[in-house]
XYZ file of C-alpha atoms in Angstrom:
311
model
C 29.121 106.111 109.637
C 27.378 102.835 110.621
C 23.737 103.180 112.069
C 22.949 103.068 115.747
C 21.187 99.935 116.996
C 18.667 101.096 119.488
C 17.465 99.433 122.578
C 13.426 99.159 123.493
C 13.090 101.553 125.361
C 13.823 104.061 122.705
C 11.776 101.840 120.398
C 8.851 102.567 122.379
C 9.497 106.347 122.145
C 9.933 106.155 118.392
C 6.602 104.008 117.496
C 4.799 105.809 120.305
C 5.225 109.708 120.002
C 2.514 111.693 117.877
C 4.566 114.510 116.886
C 8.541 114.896 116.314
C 10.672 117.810 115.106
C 12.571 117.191 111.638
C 15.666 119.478 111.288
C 16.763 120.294 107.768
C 19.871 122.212 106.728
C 19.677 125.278 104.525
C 22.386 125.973 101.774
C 23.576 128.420 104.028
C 23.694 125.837 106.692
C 21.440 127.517 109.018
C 18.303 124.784 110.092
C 14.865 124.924 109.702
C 12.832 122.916 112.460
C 9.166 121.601 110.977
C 6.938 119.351 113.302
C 6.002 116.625 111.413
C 3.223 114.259 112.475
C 4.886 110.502 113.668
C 2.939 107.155 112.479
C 5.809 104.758 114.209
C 7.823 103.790 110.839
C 10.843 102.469 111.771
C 13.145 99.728 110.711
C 15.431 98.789 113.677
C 17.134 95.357 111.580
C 17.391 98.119 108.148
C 18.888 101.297 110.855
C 15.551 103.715 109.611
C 13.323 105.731 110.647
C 10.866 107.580 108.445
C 7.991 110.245 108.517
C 6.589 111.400 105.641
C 5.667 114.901 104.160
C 2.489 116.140 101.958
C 3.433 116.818 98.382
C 2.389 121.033 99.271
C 5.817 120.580 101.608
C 8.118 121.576 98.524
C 10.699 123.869 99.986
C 11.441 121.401 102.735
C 11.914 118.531 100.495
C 13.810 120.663 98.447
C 16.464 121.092 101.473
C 16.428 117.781 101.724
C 17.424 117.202 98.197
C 20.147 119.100 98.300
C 21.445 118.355 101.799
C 20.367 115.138 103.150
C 21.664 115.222 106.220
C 18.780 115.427 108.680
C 17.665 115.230 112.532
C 14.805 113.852 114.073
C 13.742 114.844 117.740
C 11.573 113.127 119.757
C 10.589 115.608 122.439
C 7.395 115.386 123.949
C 5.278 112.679 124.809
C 1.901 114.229 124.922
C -0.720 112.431 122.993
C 1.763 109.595 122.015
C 1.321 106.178 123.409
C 4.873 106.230 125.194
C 5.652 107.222 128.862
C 9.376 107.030 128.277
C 11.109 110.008 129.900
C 14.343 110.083 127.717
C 14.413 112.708 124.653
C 16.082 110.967 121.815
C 17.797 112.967 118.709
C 18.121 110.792 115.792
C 20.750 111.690 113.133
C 20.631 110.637 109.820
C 20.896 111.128 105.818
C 17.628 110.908 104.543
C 16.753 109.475 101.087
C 12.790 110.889 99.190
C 10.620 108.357 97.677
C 8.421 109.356 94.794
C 4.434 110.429 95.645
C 2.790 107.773 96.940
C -1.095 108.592 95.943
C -2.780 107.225 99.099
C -0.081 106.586 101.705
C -2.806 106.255 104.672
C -3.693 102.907 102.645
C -0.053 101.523 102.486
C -0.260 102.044 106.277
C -3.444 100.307 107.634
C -4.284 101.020 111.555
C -1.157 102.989 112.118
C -2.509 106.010 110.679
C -5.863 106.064 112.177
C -3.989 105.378 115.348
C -1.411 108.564 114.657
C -3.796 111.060 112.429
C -7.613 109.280 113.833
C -10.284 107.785 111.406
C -9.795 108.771 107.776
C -12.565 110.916 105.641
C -13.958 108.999 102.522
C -16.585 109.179 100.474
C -16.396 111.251 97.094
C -16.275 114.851 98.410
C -13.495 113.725 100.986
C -11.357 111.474 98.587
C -11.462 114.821 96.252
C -10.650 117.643 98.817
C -7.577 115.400 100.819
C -6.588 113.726 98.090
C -3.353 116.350 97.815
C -3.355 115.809 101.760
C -3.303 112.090 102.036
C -0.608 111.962 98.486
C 3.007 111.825 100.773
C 6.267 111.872 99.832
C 8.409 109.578 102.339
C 11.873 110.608 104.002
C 13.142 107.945 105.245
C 16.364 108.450 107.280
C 19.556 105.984 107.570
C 20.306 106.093 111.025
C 23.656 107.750 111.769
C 23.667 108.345 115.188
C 21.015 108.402 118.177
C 21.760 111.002 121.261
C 19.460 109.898 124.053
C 18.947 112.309 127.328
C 17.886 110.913 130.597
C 14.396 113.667 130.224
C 13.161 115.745 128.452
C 14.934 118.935 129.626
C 18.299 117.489 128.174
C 20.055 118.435 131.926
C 22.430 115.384 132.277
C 24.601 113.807 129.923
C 23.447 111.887 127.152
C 23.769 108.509 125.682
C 25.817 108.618 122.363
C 24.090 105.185 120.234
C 26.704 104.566 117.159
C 29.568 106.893 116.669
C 30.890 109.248 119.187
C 29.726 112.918 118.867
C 32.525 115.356 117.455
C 35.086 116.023 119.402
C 35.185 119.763 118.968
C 32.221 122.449 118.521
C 31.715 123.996 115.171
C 33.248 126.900 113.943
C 31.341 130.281 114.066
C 29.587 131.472 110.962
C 30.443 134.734 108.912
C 27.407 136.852 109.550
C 25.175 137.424 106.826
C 24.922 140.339 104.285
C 22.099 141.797 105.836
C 23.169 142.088 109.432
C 22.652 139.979 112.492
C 20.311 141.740 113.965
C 16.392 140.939 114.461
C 14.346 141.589 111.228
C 10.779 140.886 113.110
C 9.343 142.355 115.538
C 11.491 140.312 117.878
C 9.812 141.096 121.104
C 6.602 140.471 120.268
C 7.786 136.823 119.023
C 9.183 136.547 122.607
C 5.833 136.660 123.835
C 4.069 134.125 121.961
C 6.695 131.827 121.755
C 6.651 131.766 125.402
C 3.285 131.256 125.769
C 3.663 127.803 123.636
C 4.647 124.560 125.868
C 7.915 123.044 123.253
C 10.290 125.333 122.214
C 13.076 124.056 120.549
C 16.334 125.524 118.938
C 18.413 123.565 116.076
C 21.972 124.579 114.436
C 24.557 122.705 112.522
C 27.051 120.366 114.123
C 30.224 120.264 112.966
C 29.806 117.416 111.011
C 26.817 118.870 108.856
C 24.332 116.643 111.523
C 21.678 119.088 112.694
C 21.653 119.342 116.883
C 18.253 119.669 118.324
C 17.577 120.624 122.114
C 14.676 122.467 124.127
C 15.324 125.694 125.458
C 13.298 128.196 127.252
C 12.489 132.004 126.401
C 13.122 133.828 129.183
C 12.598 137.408 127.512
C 13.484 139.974 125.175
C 16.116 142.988 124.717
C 16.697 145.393 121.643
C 19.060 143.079 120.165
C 16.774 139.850 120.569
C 15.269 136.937 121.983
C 16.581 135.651 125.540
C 17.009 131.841 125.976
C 17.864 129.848 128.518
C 19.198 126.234 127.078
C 20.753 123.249 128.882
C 23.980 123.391 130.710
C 27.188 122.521 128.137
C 25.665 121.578 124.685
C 25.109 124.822 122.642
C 28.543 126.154 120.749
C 30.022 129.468 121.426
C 29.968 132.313 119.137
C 27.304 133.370 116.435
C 25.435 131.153 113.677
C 22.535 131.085 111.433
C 19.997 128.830 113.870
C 16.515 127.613 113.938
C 13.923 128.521 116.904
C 10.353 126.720 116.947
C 7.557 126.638 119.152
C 4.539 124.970 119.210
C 1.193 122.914 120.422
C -0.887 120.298 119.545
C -3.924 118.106 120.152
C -4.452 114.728 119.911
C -4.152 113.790 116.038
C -2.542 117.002 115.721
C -5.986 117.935 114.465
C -5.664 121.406 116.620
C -2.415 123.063 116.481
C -0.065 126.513 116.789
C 3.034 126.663 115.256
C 5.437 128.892 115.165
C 8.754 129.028 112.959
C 11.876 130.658 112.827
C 15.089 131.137 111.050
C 18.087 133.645 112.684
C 20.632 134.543 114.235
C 21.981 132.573 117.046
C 24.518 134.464 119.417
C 25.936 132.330 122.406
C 28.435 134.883 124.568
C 27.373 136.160 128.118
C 23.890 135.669 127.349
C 22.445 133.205 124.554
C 20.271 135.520 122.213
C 18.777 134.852 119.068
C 17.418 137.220 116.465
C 15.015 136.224 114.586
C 15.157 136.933 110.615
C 11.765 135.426 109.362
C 8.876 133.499 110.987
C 5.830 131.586 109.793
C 3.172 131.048 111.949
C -0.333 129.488 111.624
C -3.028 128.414 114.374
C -5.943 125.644 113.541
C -8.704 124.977 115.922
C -9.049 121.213 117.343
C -12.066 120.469 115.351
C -12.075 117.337 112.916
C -14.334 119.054 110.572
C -12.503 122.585 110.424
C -8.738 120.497 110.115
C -9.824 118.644 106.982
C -11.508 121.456 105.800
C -8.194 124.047 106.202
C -5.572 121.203 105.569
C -7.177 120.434 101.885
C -7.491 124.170 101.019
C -3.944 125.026 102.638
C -2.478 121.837 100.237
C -4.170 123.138 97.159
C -2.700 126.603 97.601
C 1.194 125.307 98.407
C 0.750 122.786 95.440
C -0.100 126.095 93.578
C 3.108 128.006 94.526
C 4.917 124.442 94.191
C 4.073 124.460 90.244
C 4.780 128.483 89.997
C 8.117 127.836 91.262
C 9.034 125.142 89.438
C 8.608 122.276 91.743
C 6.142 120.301 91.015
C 6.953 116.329 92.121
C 3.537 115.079 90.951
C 4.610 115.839 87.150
């Protein structure tokens, strides 16, 4: 596939929106949806876009690794510096650069102007130095799949090659069942109460599709959604189901995670298998204080499992 040239206006959105979803493909090609912060790195002569990851993301390089194919959705324009309506999926194969030890150096203004002004002084340096160490994913554009808004109502605009032709096929459910592992209905609630929720399968050309949906409830055998009109696939699949909020900087945030069971029939219900889900308060002080803590203890696990990239 060659990469998709993309106009302005979808330039703005990429160097202006402070928060995107990255989709990443499990070995059992389910997706996992992560909201990554933006800081506007794009190549539009090389076909790239790239966002980076702290070195305490492990298991999400480690899909990347060993399925590069990746998706990128711009979704939301709150605290960003666009006021472009359009939602814009970029598809990709990404490619992992080593640890870069201070990446907010390499990018001057742009990350005070994504992540707001940088701690220093020796305490600081010590406590974010895991935090401010990033590994880089930069993506080879594939394919861009631009919506008139947000909502993804109306047809899109297919930048590069043409989408594939038929949906994919249904996957064989897992061992364990299909059904909700969680307590489903109480995930219902609080994803609802979060303002982007976004669901993310396979396509059937290993490209992860990314669209917002809405949660419209809950029954015993899962979560209600209501997507857009014409764009999920029929049948069951292992699926991804996010939620979340930010403030400006990202500095205060709620996320919430999923991985499941995706059935579209009569209704489209998902069940949801495992979730992660953390809150931090929008203080500056509290965010540096909980982000260099929460890197030391995933660079812990990283080394326990084996998967240490600083080594």
């Amino acid at each position: 596939m060659t990469f998709a040239h993309w106009p302005d206006t979808v330039d703005d959105i990429i160097g202006g929106d402070q928060a995107v979803i990255l989709a990443t493909v499990t070995p059992a090609r389910g997706v996992v949806l992560t909201p990554v912060t933006n800081f506007g790195a794009r190549d539009r002569d090389g076909g790239t876009v790239t966002v980076n990851s702290s070195v305490g993301g492990w298991k999400k390089l480690q899909r990347i690794r060993r399925e590069p194919k990746v998706a990128l959705a711009f979704h939301t324009r709150d605290h960003g510096y666009s006021d472009r309506p359009e939602y814009v999926l970029v598809q990709g194969t990404a490619s992992l650069s080593a640890p870069l030890g201070d990446y907010p150096e390499t990018l001057g203004a742009d990350w005070e102007r994504f992540d707001g002004p940088r701690a220093t002084g020796p305490f600081w340096n010590r406590w974010l130095r895991l935090y401010y160490t990033r590994v880089l994913i930069e993506v080879t554009v594939a394919r861009m799949v631009v919506w008139p808004d947000l909502t993804c109502g109306e047809e899109p605009r297919v930048l590069g090659p043409a989408l594939p032709s038929g949906p994919p096929e249904p996957h064989e459910p897992p061992g364990l069942g299909t059904a909700p592992r969680i307590d489903h209905a109480k995930a219902s609630g609080r994803l609802a109460d979060l303002p982007e929720t976004l669901l993310g399968w396979t396509g059937a050309d290993g490209f992860p599709m990314v669209i917002p949906v809405s949660v419209t409830g809950a029954d015993q055998a899962g979560i209600l959604l209501d997507p857009p009109p014409g764009i999920l696939p029929g049948g069951g699949r292992r699926a991804g189901l996010t939620a979340h909020s930010f403030t400006k900087y990202v500095q205060g945030q709620h996320q919430r995670v999923h991985t499941g069971w995706l059935e579209n029939g009569p209704e489209v219900r998902y069940a949801p298998h495992t979730e992660l889900a953390y809150r931090t308060p929008p203080s500056r002080l509290v965010y540096r204080l909980g982000v260099g803590a929460a890197m030391r203890v995933a660079h812990r696990r990283a080394r326990r499992a084996g998967h240490d990239i600083l080594r």
